Amino acid sequence: MSLVDLTDEQLRARGSIKWTFAAADVLPAWVAEMDFALAEPISAALHDAVDRGDVGYPALDEATGVPEALATFAGERWGWSPDPASVVLTGDVMAGVRLALETLCEDAPVVVPTPAYMPFLDVVPLSGRQMVTIPLDPDADRATLDLDRVEAAFSDGARTLLLSNPHNPWGRAFTRAELEALRDVVARHGARVISDEIHAPLVLPGHTHIAYASLDGAAEHTTTLMSASKAWNVPGLKSAQLVAGSRADLRALRALPPVANHGSSPLGHVAARAAYREGLPWLSAVLQRLEANRALLVDLVAQELPGVRMRALEATYLAWLDARCTGLANPAGAALERGRVLVNDGATFGPGGQGHVRVNLATSPERVAEVVRRLTKAWGDPA
Ligand SMILES: Cc1ncc(COP(=O)(O)O)c(C=O)c1O
């Protein structure tokens, strides 16, 4: 199945935030939306749902077919087959994270490795919990979890770790050994993990996704969040899946009044079901493109932006560029003002993010090249 690139005009007409936020002369390479036409099986399923008028309140979770479809997809792709009965549908991943924090986690500090997906930094205080950030050393060759500091945070009273697995914006697909080491620390302290695995289908060739809950002894202390929304680019449709790690967690979630978890939509569930059941060819085409764009970006950064550093991108389409060599206090601001390219400002990802930018590669190679051209113009000769 081939990938259909949309033109600038089509992307602006689409109406979602990536291409409507900035002025017309700005190239948007920021928020995690893709510049491709909707996958055909998802489009067909949505049209069918609209024709049937499937726009009432969503059916009970198992009746949507989504838990079963997710379990089958996860089993085939990652060798992790959660019990469909343990899947609780929710509106989006961040709603699920908040639900898990508020319902399942003790009222105690939450550990967040940073730079972090920005809403992580908001959802913890919104849930009424303190946050302990553990910044990545920006000079480290490899982005790894600082387990000594995680251990220290648990010793000091933290009870939960909020993990992005794979990691946005580090671009890491954590190895089994890394996750097992984390599991050992968490288990030693009787703590919990909320594992946001929204980027799991987007692990790039040469790397593997390990579902944290699939590790021996981890499921009981884990809440996993999944969604088709990132990999199939349907975040506006509002369907995510929370996989409860224990019967007790499931009971607590099922006992909530419906208003505590009411944000999901039947069209979202239709899209998720179609994605997991029929979306693999499209996903494979996306991954091929992302692999090519990743290689292109690596080459272009080396040629045009010497001094700017990019760690190996193992997953996701969000490249994390260390632009501290520019000496600019706000490289993203300069990119917008002087280069007319919109990238995410690393400082908004929390401690360790200053001087970095995040670039969206889910687009055409021509636009990737244009992003680099504009960054080069904005940052001058950063070497
Ligand atoms: C790590 C991570 N979690 C969650 C989300 C957002 O998910 P949702 O829109 O389902 O809340 C994103 C979006 O880019 C993300 O990168």
mmCIF file of C-alpha atoms and ligand atoms in Angstrom:
data_model
loop_
_atom_site.group_PDB
_atom_site.id
_atom_site.type_symbol
_atom_site.label_atom_id
_atom_site.label_comp_id
_atom_site.label_asym_id
_atom_site.label_seq_id
_atom_site.Cartn_x
_atom_site.Cartn_y
_atom_site.Cartn_z
ATOM 1 C CA MET A 1 0.000 0.000 0.000
ATOM 2 C CA SER A 2 1.464 3.316 -0.996
ATOM 3 C CA LEU A 3 1.590 6.401 1.097
ATOM 4 C CA VAL A 4 -0.133 9.489 -0.271
ATOM 5 C CA ASP A 5 1.624 12.775 0.428
ATOM 6 C CA LEU A 6 -0.698 15.720 0.795
ATOM 7 C CA THR A 7 0.108 19.095 -0.748
ATOM 8 C CA ASP A 8 0.479 22.221 1.397
ATOM 9 C CA GLU A 9 -2.958 23.326 0.224
ATOM 10 C CA GLN A 10 -4.546 19.984 1.142
ATOM 11 C CA LEU A 11 -2.880 20.068 4.543
ATOM 12 C CA ARG A 12 -4.164 23.563 5.300
ATOM 13 C CA ALA A 13 -7.624 22.591 4.057
ATOM 14 C CA ARG A 14 -7.550 19.531 6.328
ATOM 15 C CA GLY A 15 -8.008 21.961 9.181
ATOM 16 C CA SER A 16 -6.094 20.345 12.044
ATOM 17 C CA ILE A 17 -3.614 22.315 14.103
ATOM 18 C CA LYS A 18 -0.290 21.432 12.501
ATOM 19 C CA TRP A 19 -0.924 23.390 9.308
ATOM 20 C CA THR A 20 -3.425 26.004 10.508
ATOM 21 C CA PHE A 21 -1.549 27.384 13.512
ATOM 22 C CA ALA A 22 1.177 29.407 11.829
ATOM 23 C CA ALA A 23 1.268 32.002 9.041
ATOM 24 C CA ALA A 24 1.143 30.744 5.454
ATOM 25 C CA ASP A 25 4.872 31.338 4.819
ATOM 26 C CA VAL A 26 5.859 29.164 7.783
ATOM 27 C CA LEU A 27 6.740 25.496 7.228
ATOM 28 C CA PRO A 28 5.207 23.517 10.104
ATOM 29 C CA ALA A 29 7.445 20.754 11.486
ATOM 30 C CA TRP A 30 6.214 20.748 15.044
ATOM 31 C CA VAL A 31 3.241 18.907 16.616
ATOM 32 C CA ALA A 32 3.019 15.134 16.099
ATOM 33 C CA GLU A 33 0.676 14.967 13.134
ATOM 34 C CA MET A 34 1.637 13.343 9.848
ATOM 35 C CA ASP A 35 1.424 14.962 6.416
ATOM 36 C CA PHE A 36 -0.078 11.884 4.727
ATOM 37 C CA ALA A 37 -3.583 11.028 3.553
ATOM 38 C CA LEU A 38 -5.609 8.873 5.926
ATOM 39 C CA ALA A 39 -4.978 5.117 5.615
ATOM 40 C CA GLU A 40 -7.521 3.687 3.196
ATOM 41 C CA PRO A 41 -8.953 0.976 5.518
ATOM 42 C CA ILE A 42 -9.501 3.579 8.244
ATOM 43 C CA SER A 43 -11.116 6.007 5.845
ATOM 44 C CA ALA A 44 -13.429 3.239 4.550
ATOM 45 C CA ALA A 45 -14.364 2.144 8.080
ATOM 46 C CA LEU A 46 -15.141 5.732 9.091
ATOM 47 C CA HIS A 47 -17.291 6.331 6.025
ATOM 48 C CA ASP A 48 -19.161 3.135 6.760
ATOM 49 C CA ALA A 49 -19.672 4.172 10.379
ATOM 50 C CA VAL A 50 -21.009 7.562 9.381
ATOM 51 C CA ASP A 51 -23.325 5.936 6.836
ATOM 52 C CA ARG A 52 -24.623 3.695 9.620
ATOM 53 C CA GLY A 53 -24.989 6.715 11.881
ATOM 54 C CA ASP A 54 -22.602 5.269 14.445
ATOM 55 C CA VAL A 55 -22.276 8.574 16.273
ATOM 56 C CA GLY A 56 -24.167 7.846 19.466
ATOM 57 C CA TYR A 57 -22.610 6.946 22.806
ATOM 58 C CA PRO A 58 -19.920 4.319 22.417
ATOM 59 C CA ALA A 59 -20.817 0.667 23.011
ATOM 60 C CA LEU A 60 -19.450 -1.167 26.038
ATOM 61 C CA ASP A 61 -15.700 -1.689 25.718
ATOM 62 C CA GLU A 62 -15.663 -5.325 24.588
ATOM 63 C CA ALA A 63 -18.552 -4.779 22.169
ATOM 64 C CA THR A 64 -16.461 -2.242 20.217
ATOM 65 C CA GLY A 65 -14.034 -4.973 19.170
ATOM 66 C CA VAL A 66 -11.115 -2.691 20.059
ATOM 67 C CA PRO A 67 -9.746 -4.638 23.062
ATOM 68 C CA GLU A 68 -9.646 -7.843 20.998
ATOM 69 C CA ALA A 69 -8.110 -6.059 18.001
ATOM 70 C CA LEU A 70 -5.429 -4.453 20.186
ATOM 71 C CA ALA A 71 -4.616 -7.744 21.900
ATOM 72 C CA THR A 72 -4.226 -9.529 18.569
ATOM 73 C CA PHE A 73 -2.120 -6.735 17.075
ATOM 74 C CA ALA A 74 0.117 -6.502 20.154
ATOM 75 C CA GLY A 75 0.481 -10.266 20.308
ATOM 76 C CA GLU A 76 1.518 -10.557 16.672
ATOM 77 C CA ARG A 77 3.794 -7.531 16.670
ATOM 78 C CA TRP A 78 5.397 -7.584 20.103
ATOM 79 C CA GLY A 79 4.583 -11.000 21.550
ATOM 80 C CA TRP A 80 2.499 -9.321 24.233
ATOM 81 C CA SER A 81 -1.146 -10.421 24.365
ATOM 82 C CA PRO A 82 -3.016 -8.563 27.070
ATOM 83 C CA ASP A 83 -6.342 -10.070 28.111
ATOM 84 C CA PRO A 84 -8.996 -8.096 26.183
ATOM 85 C CA ALA A 85 -11.053 -8.051 29.378
ATOM 86 C CA SER A 86 -8.321 -5.969 31.021
ATOM 87 C CA VAL A 87 -8.584 -3.212 28.406
ATOM 88 C CA VAL A 88 -10.462 -0.079 29.441
ATOM 89 C CA LEU A 89 -11.262 2.315 26.614
ATOM 90 C CA THR A 90 -10.661 5.975 27.189
ATOM 91 C CA GLY A 91 -10.689 9.163 25.146
ATOM 92 C CA ASP A 92 -6.997 9.668 24.649
ATOM 93 C CA VAL A 93 -3.712 8.638 26.135
ATOM 94 C CA MET A 94 -3.353 11.671 28.348
ATOM 95 C CA ALA A 95 -6.864 11.175 29.724
ATOM 96 C CA GLY A 96 -5.846 7.589 30.471
ATOM 97 C CA VAL A 97 -2.642 8.707 32.193
ATOM 98 C CA ARG A 98 -4.621 11.092 34.348
ATOM 99 C CA LEU A 99 -7.182 8.415 35.146
ATOM 100 C CA ALA A 100 -4.415 6.021 36.175
ATOM 101 C CA LEU A 101 -2.671 8.639 38.313
ATOM 102 C CA GLU A 102 -5.861 9.662 40.100
ATOM 103 C CA THR A 103 -7.453 6.245 40.469
ATOM 104 C CA LEU A 104 -4.610 3.789 40.824
ATOM 105 C CA CYS A 105 -1.566 5.634 42.108
ATOM 106 C CA GLU A 106 -0.884 6.641 45.654
ATOM 107 C CA ASP A 107 -1.021 10.321 46.485
ATOM 108 C CA ALA A 108 2.757 10.570 46.416
ATOM 109 C CA PRO A 109 5.388 12.084 44.092
ATOM 110 C CA VAL A 110 5.594 10.906 40.489
ATOM 111 C CA VAL A 111 8.931 10.482 38.716
ATOM 112 C CA VAL A 112 9.173 11.917 35.207
ATOM 113 C CA PRO A 113 12.396 11.513 33.207
ATOM 114 C CA THR A 114 12.932 14.676 31.187
ATOM 115 C CA PRO A 115 12.993 16.107 28.550
ATOM 116 C CA ALA A 116 9.426 14.762 28.501
ATOM 117 C CA TYR A 117 6.389 14.962 26.250
ATOM 118 C CA MET A 118 5.122 18.338 27.449
ATOM 119 C CA PRO A 119 1.694 17.275 28.792
ATOM 120 C CA PHE A 120 3.481 14.872 31.180
ATOM 121 C CA LEU A 121 4.712 17.983 32.976
ATOM 122 C CA ASP A 122 1.144 19.226 33.336
ATOM 123 C CA VAL A 123 -0.762 16.023 34.021
ATOM 124 C CA VAL A 124 1.147 15.228 37.193
ATOM 125 C CA PRO A 125 0.334 18.518 38.965
ATOM 126 C CA LEU A 126 -3.206 18.370 37.531
ATOM 127 C CA SER A 127 -3.623 15.038 39.286
ATOM 128 C CA GLY A 128 -2.645 16.774 42.525
ATOM 129 C CA ARG A 129 0.667 14.947 42.776
ATOM 130 C CA GLN A 130 4.157 16.313 43.156
ATOM 131 C CA MET A 131 6.545 15.726 40.311
ATOM 132 C CA VAL A 132 10.186 14.660 40.521
ATOM 133 C CA THR A 133 11.971 15.312 37.243
ATOM 134 C CA ILE A 134 15.106 13.379 36.346
ATOM 135 C CA PRO A 135 16.884 15.247 33.581
ATOM 136 C CA LEU A 136 18.845 13.492 30.900
ATOM 137 C CA ASP A 137 22.441 14.685 30.597
ATOM 138 C CA PRO A 138 22.349 16.537 27.272
ATOM 139 C CA ASP A 139 25.973 15.533 26.647
ATOM 140 C CA ALA A 140 25.373 11.806 27.134
ATOM 141 C CA ASP A 141 26.075 9.788 23.996
ATOM 142 C CA ARG A 142 23.047 7.622 24.587
ATOM 143 C CA ALA A 143 19.766 8.697 26.180
ATOM 144 C CA THR A 144 19.258 6.303 29.079
ATOM 145 C CA LEU A 145 17.179 6.253 32.238
ATOM 146 C CA ASP A 146 19.194 7.319 35.281
ATOM 147 C CA LEU A 147 18.268 4.417 37.528
ATOM 148 C CA ASP A 148 20.320 5.673 40.463
ATOM 149 C CA ARG A 149 18.201 8.777 40.536
ATOM 150 C CA VAL A 150 15.008 6.798 40.022
ATOM 151 C CA GLU A 151 16.005 4.639 42.974
ATOM 152 C CA ALA A 152 16.775 7.729 45.064
ATOM 153 C CA ALA A 153 13.409 9.276 44.171
ATOM 154 C CA PHE A 154 11.587 6.117 45.273
ATOM 155 C CA SER A 155 13.652 6.021 48.466
ATOM 156 C CA ASP A 156 12.522 9.606 49.082
ATOM 157 C CA GLY A 157 8.855 8.682 48.775
ATOM 158 C CA ALA A 158 7.945 8.710 45.078
ATOM 159 C CA ARG A 159 5.568 5.850 44.231
ATOM 160 C CA THR A 160 5.041 6.081 40.464
ATOM 161 C CA LEU A 161 7.178 6.488 37.359
ATOM 162 C CA LEU A 162 5.617 7.926 34.230
ATOM 163 C CA LEU A 163 7.424 6.355 31.282
ATOM 164 C CA SER A 164 7.255 7.087 27.598
ATOM 165 C CA ASN A 165 8.138 3.735 25.983
ATOM 166 C CA PRO A 166 9.333 4.300 23.250
ATOM 167 C CA HIS A 167 10.463 7.706 24.385
ATOM 168 C CA ASN A 168 9.275 10.982 22.938
ATOM 169 C CA PRO A 169 11.366 13.127 22.589
ATOM 170 C CA TRP A 170 14.480 11.026 23.227
ATOM 171 C CA GLY A 171 13.680 8.835 20.213
ATOM 172 C CA ARG A 172 14.661 5.732 22.179
ATOM 173 C CA ALA A 173 13.200 2.244 21.938
ATOM 174 C CA PHE A 174 14.410 0.960 25.301
ATOM 175 C CA THR A 175 16.062 -2.449 25.270
ATOM 176 C CA ARG A 176 14.825 -5.404 27.275
ATOM 177 C CA ALA A 177 17.880 -5.131 29.547
ATOM 178 C CA GLU A 178 17.187 -1.459 30.257
ATOM 179 C CA LEU A 179 13.532 -2.110 31.029
ATOM 180 C CA GLU A 180 14.326 -5.115 33.178
ATOM 181 C CA ALA A 181 16.754 -3.001 35.188
ATOM 182 C CA LEU A 182 14.013 -0.421 35.670
ATOM 183 C CA ARG A 183 11.554 -3.152 36.654
ATOM 184 C CA ASP A 184 13.960 -4.373 39.322
ATOM 185 C CA VAL A 185 14.185 -0.906 40.863
ATOM 186 C CA VAL A 186 10.418 -0.426 40.749
ATOM 187 C CA ALA A 187 9.772 -3.874 42.237
ATOM 188 C CA ARG A 188 12.305 -3.313 45.023
ATOM 189 C CA HIS A 189 10.337 -0.275 46.137
ATOM 190 C CA GLY A 190 6.869 -1.654 45.544
ATOM 191 C CA ALA A 191 6.278 1.268 43.188
ATOM 192 C CA ARG A 192 4.269 1.566 39.973
ATOM 193 C CA VAL A 193 4.845 2.371 36.321
ATOM 194 C CA ILE A 194 2.492 4.103 33.954
ATOM 195 C CA SER A 195 3.871 3.098 30.566
ATOM 196 C CA ASP A 196 2.714 5.298 27.700
ATOM 197 C CA GLU A 197 3.301 3.116 24.628
ATOM 198 C CA ILE A 198 1.555 5.265 22.055
ATOM 199 C CA HIS A 199 4.689 5.291 19.868
ATOM 200 C CA ALA A 200 5.185 1.517 19.986
ATOM 201 C CA PRO A 201 4.013 0.811 16.406
ATOM 202 C CA LEU A 202 6.520 3.440 15.222
ATOM 203 C CA VAL A 203 9.694 1.663 16.297
ATOM 204 C CA LEU A 204 12.052 1.991 13.347
ATOM 205 C CA PRO A 205 13.808 -0.851 11.512
ATOM 206 C CA GLY A 206 16.684 -2.288 13.505
ATOM 207 C CA HIS A 207 14.976 -1.782 16.863
ATOM 208 C CA THR A 208 12.304 -3.599 18.814
ATOM 209 C CA HIS A 209 9.478 -2.523 21.040
ATOM 210 C CA ILE A 210 9.360 -4.262 24.392
ATOM 211 C CA ALA A 211 6.033 -3.800 26.144
ATOM 212 C CA TYR A 212 7.001 -2.955 29.729
ATOM 213 C CA ALA A 213 4.083 -5.000 31.094
ATOM 214 C CA SER A 214 5.346 -8.057 29.205
ATOM 215 C CA LEU A 215 8.444 -8.316 31.406
ATOM 216 C CA ASP A 216 8.359 -11.040 34.021
ATOM 217 C CA GLY A 217 6.824 -9.700 37.197
ATOM 218 C CA ALA A 218 6.038 -6.253 35.770
ATOM 219 C CA ALA A 219 2.365 -6.466 34.773
ATOM 220 C CA GLU A 220 1.034 -6.244 38.324
ATOM 221 C CA HIS A 221 2.631 -2.848 38.893
ATOM 222 C CA THR A 222 1.977 -1.474 35.426
ATOM 223 C CA THR A 223 -0.713 0.479 33.671
ATOM 224 C CA THR A 224 -0.144 0.582 29.914
ATOM 225 C CA LEU A 225 -1.604 3.188 27.593
ATOM 226 C CA MET A 226 -1.925 2.467 23.886
ATOM 227 C CA SER A 227 -3.615 4.181 20.998
ATOM 228 C CA ALA A 228 -3.721 3.972 17.227
ATOM 229 C CA SER A 229 -3.803 7.739 17.173
ATOM 230 C CA LYS A 230 -0.072 8.414 16.636
ATOM 231 C CA ALA A 231 0.907 5.613 14.275
ATOM 232 C CA TRP A 232 -2.166 6.025 12.067
ATOM 233 C CA ASN A 233 -2.504 9.772 12.578
ATOM 234 C CA VAL A 234 -6.032 9.933 13.990
ATOM 235 C CA PRO A 235 -5.565 11.831 17.284
ATOM 236 C CA GLY A 236 -8.708 13.893 16.741
ATOM 237 C CA LEU A 237 -10.964 10.842 16.893
ATOM 238 C CA LYS A 238 -10.461 10.118 20.597
ATOM 239 C CA SER A 239 -9.868 6.485 21.281
ATOM 240 C CA ALA A 240 -7.130 5.154 23.529
ATOM 241 C CA GLN A 241 -6.749 1.904 25.411
ATOM 242 C CA LEU A 242 -5.697 1.514 29.026
ATOM 243 C CA VAL A 243 -4.472 -1.966 29.876
ATOM 244 C CA ALA A 244 -4.932 -2.656 33.569
ATOM 245 C CA GLY A 245 -2.103 -4.699 35.055
ATOM 246 C CA SER A 246 -4.041 -6.412 37.833
ATOM 247 C CA ARG A 247 -7.540 -7.469 38.753
ATOM 248 C CA ALA A 248 -7.535 -4.943 41.580
ATOM 249 C CA ASP A 249 -6.697 -2.110 39.175
ATOM 250 C CA LEU A 250 -9.352 -3.272 36.763
ATOM 251 C CA ARG A 251 -11.961 -3.413 39.518
ATOM 252 C CA ALA A 252 -11.046 0.105 40.656
ATOM 253 C CA LEU A 253 -11.377 1.442 37.121
ATOM 254 C CA ARG A 254 -14.628 -0.380 36.400
ATOM 255 C CA ALA A 255 -16.091 0.927 39.669
ATOM 256 C CA LEU A 256 -15.690 4.548 38.593
ATOM 257 C CA PRO A 257 -18.821 6.450 37.636
ATOM 258 C CA PRO A 258 -19.025 6.860 33.834
ATOM 259 C CA VAL A 259 -18.377 10.590 34.043
ATOM 260 C CA ALA A 260 -14.865 9.860 35.337
ATOM 261 C CA ASN A 261 -13.962 8.362 31.957
ATOM 262 C CA HIS A 262 -16.335 9.671 29.339
ATOM 263 C CA GLY A 263 -14.191 11.131 26.555
ATOM 264 C CA SER A 264 -14.009 8.357 23.988
ATOM 265 C CA SER A 265 -15.874 8.385 20.695
ATOM 266 C CA PRO A 266 -17.393 5.634 18.582
ATOM 267 C CA LEU A 267 -15.634 6.958 15.488
ATOM 268 C CA GLY A 268 -12.350 6.737 17.364
ATOM 269 C CA HIS A 269 -13.054 3.136 18.241
ATOM 270 C CA VAL A 270 -13.979 2.355 14.620
ATOM 271 C CA ALA A 271 -10.665 3.863 13.487
ATOM 272 C CA ALA A 272 -8.678 2.015 16.159
ATOM 273 C CA ARG A 273 -10.283 -1.321 15.250
ATOM 274 C CA ALA A 274 -9.576 -0.785 11.549
ATOM 275 C CA ALA A 275 -5.998 0.313 12.282
ATOM 276 C CA TYR A 276 -5.150 -2.716 14.404
ATOM 277 C CA ARG A 277 -6.914 -5.185 12.113
ATOM 278 C CA GLU A 278 -6.170 -3.808 8.654
ATOM 279 C CA GLY A 279 -3.655 -1.014 9.084
ATOM 280 C CA LEU A 280 -0.394 -2.915 8.867
ATOM 281 C CA PRO A 281 0.372 -2.310 5.154
ATOM 282 C CA TRP A 282 -0.078 1.436 5.622
ATOM 283 C CA LEU A 283 2.019 1.391 8.774
ATOM 284 C CA SER A 284 4.768 -0.485 6.937
ATOM 285 C CA ALA A 285 4.769 2.177 4.216
ATOM 286 C CA VAL A 286 4.995 4.879 6.882
ATOM 287 C CA LEU A 287 7.912 3.131 8.546
ATOM 288 C CA GLN A 288 9.744 2.872 5.223
ATOM 289 C CA ARG A 289 9.288 6.583 4.710
ATOM 290 C CA LEU A 290 10.371 7.434 8.239
ATOM 291 C CA GLU A 291 13.469 5.284 7.864
ATOM 292 C CA ALA A 292 14.383 7.163 4.665
ATOM 293 C CA ASN A 293 13.649 10.552 6.213
ATOM 294 C CA ARG A 294 15.689 9.708 9.283
ATOM 295 C CA ALA A 295 18.701 8.856 7.080
ATOM 296 C CA LEU A 296 18.136 12.009 5.045
ATOM 297 C CA LEU A 297 18.021 14.178 8.144
ATOM 298 C CA VAL A 298 21.186 12.618 9.552
ATOM 299 C CA ASP A 299 23.027 13.387 6.283
ATOM 300 C CA LEU A 300 21.664 16.888 5.964
ATOM 301 C CA VAL A 301 22.407 17.795 9.570
ATOM 302 C CA ALA A 302 25.987 16.544 9.146
ATOM 303 C CA GLN A 303 26.417 18.543 5.932
ATOM 304 C CA GLU A 304 24.482 21.721 6.628
ATOM 305 C CA LEU A 305 24.401 22.044 10.395
ATOM 306 C CA PRO A 306 27.778 20.889 11.644
ATOM 307 C CA GLY A 307 27.882 21.119 15.413
ATOM 308 C CA VAL A 308 24.184 20.348 15.765
ATOM 309 C CA ARG A 309 23.909 16.937 17.361
ATOM 310 C CA MET A 310 21.311 14.255 16.800
ATOM 311 C CA ARG A 311 21.361 10.949 18.659
ATOM 312 C CA ALA A 312 20.345 7.831 16.734
ATOM 313 C CA LEU A 313 16.590 7.915 16.207
ATOM 314 C CA GLU A 314 15.222 4.487 17.120
ATOM 315 C CA ALA A 315 11.512 5.186 17.203
ATOM 316 C CA THR A 316 8.915 7.802 16.385
ATOM 317 C CA TYR A 317 9.094 10.495 13.737
ATOM 318 C CA LEU A 318 10.192 13.202 16.120
ATOM 319 C CA ALA A 319 13.883 14.040 15.870
ATOM 320 C CA TRP A 320 15.559 15.736 18.820
ATOM 321 C CA LEU A 321 18.285 18.154 17.767
ATOM 322 C CA ASP A 322 20.818 19.567 20.177
ATOM 323 C CA ALA A 323 21.321 23.099 18.896
ATOM 324 C CA ARG A 324 23.259 24.468 21.856
ATOM 325 C CA CYS A 325 26.212 25.064 19.553
ATOM 326 C CA THR A 326 24.281 27.924 17.956
ATOM 327 C CA GLY A 327 24.656 29.877 21.165
ATOM 328 C CA LEU A 328 21.049 30.973 20.759
ATOM 329 C CA ALA A 329 18.962 31.147 23.924
ATOM 330 C CA ASN A 330 15.956 29.979 21.932
ATOM 331 C CA PRO A 331 16.876 28.143 18.717
ATOM 332 C CA ALA A 332 13.213 27.382 17.983
ATOM 333 C CA GLY A 333 12.336 31.079 18.244
ATOM 334 C CA ALA A 334 15.144 31.959 15.833
ATOM 335 C CA ALA A 335 14.006 29.168 13.482
ATOM 336 C CA LEU A 336 10.569 30.704 13.320
ATOM 337 C CA GLU A 337 11.596 34.333 13.085
ATOM 338 C CA ARG A 338 14.528 34.050 10.703
ATOM 339 C CA GLY A 339 13.910 30.713 8.983
ATOM 340 C CA ARG A 340 10.107 30.613 8.889
ATOM 341 C CA VAL A 341 10.061 27.018 10.089
ATOM 342 C CA LEU A 342 8.047 25.954 13.123
ATOM 343 C CA VAL A 343 9.745 23.364 15.314
ATOM 344 C CA ASN A 344 9.108 22.573 18.980
ATOM 345 C CA ASP A 345 11.172 24.473 21.528
ATOM 346 C CA GLY A 346 13.138 21.983 23.623
ATOM 347 C CA ALA A 347 12.753 24.147 26.729
ATOM 348 C CA THR A 348 9.044 23.286 26.831
ATOM 349 C CA PHE A 349 9.979 19.610 27.396
ATOM 350 C CA GLY A 350 11.316 20.404 30.866
ATOM 351 C CA PRO A 351 14.778 20.211 32.456
ATOM 352 C CA GLY A 352 17.466 19.185 29.955
ATOM 353 C CA GLY A 353 15.514 20.499 26.972
ATOM 354 C CA GLN A 354 16.976 23.997 26.763
ATOM 355 C CA GLY A 355 18.873 24.651 23.528
ATOM 356 C CA HIS A 356 17.215 21.747 21.715
ATOM 357 C CA VAL A 357 14.452 21.584 19.147
ATOM 358 C CA ARG A 358 12.140 18.768 18.076
ATOM 359 C CA VAL A 359 11.554 18.248 14.364
ATOM 360 C CA ASN A 360 8.677 16.290 12.826
ATOM 361 C CA LEU A 361 9.788 13.903 10.043
ATOM 362 C CA ALA A 362 6.383 12.473 9.086
ATOM 363 C CA THR A 363 6.325 14.319 5.817
ATOM 364 C CA SER A 364 7.878 14.283 2.358
ATOM 365 C CA PRO A 365 11.662 14.144 1.894
ATOM 366 C CA GLU A 366 11.384 17.483 0.090
ATOM 367 C CA ARG A 367 9.939 19.094 3.204
ATOM 368 C CA VAL A 368 12.600 17.485 5.412
ATOM 369 C CA ALA A 369 15.249 19.078 3.169
ATOM 370 C CA GLU A 370 13.409 22.387 3.290
ATOM 371 C CA VAL A 371 13.257 22.264 7.102
ATOM 372 C CA VAL A 372 17.046 21.884 7.206
ATOM 373 C CA ARG A 373 17.510 24.669 4.643
ATOM 374 C CA ARG A 374 15.416 26.983 6.799
ATOM 375 C CA LEU A 375 17.185 25.963 10.011
ATOM 376 C CA THR A 376 20.524 26.636 8.315
ATOM 377 C CA LYS A 377 19.328 30.085 7.329
ATOM 378 C CA ALA A 378 18.017 30.766 10.832
ATOM 379 C CA TRP A 379 21.021 29.526 12.746
ATOM 380 C CA GLY A 380 23.756 30.754 10.426
ATOM 381 C CA ASP A 381 26.897 28.687 10.604
ATOM 382 C CA PRO A 382 26.585 27.026 13.994
ATOM 383 C CA ALA A 383 29.933 25.196 13.903
HETATM 384 C C1 LIG B 1 4.390 10.180 24.432
HETATM 385 C C2 LIG B 1 3.051 10.707 24.032
HETATM 386 N N1 LIG B 1 1.977 10.437 24.785
HETATM 387 C C3 LIG B 1 0.753 10.888 24.468
HETATM 388 C C4 LIG B 1 0.557 11.657 23.337
HETATM 389 C C5 LIG B 1 -0.802 12.186 23.035
HETATM 390 O O1 LIG B 1 -1.717 11.197 22.994
HETATM 391 P P1 LIG B 1 -3.263 11.519 23.060
HETATM 392 O O2 LIG B 1 -3.527 12.533 21.981
HETATM 393 O O3 LIG B 1 -3.888 10.210 22.793
HETATM 394 O O4 LIG B 1 -3.505 12.058 24.427
HETATM 395 C C6 LIG B 1 1.627 11.957 22.509
HETATM 396 C C7 LIG B 1 1.426 12.782 21.316
HETATM 397 O O5 LIG B 1 2.286 13.099 20.586
HETATM 398 C C8 LIG B 1 2.906 11.480 22.870
HETATM 399 O O6 LIG B 1 3.975 11.749 22.120
#
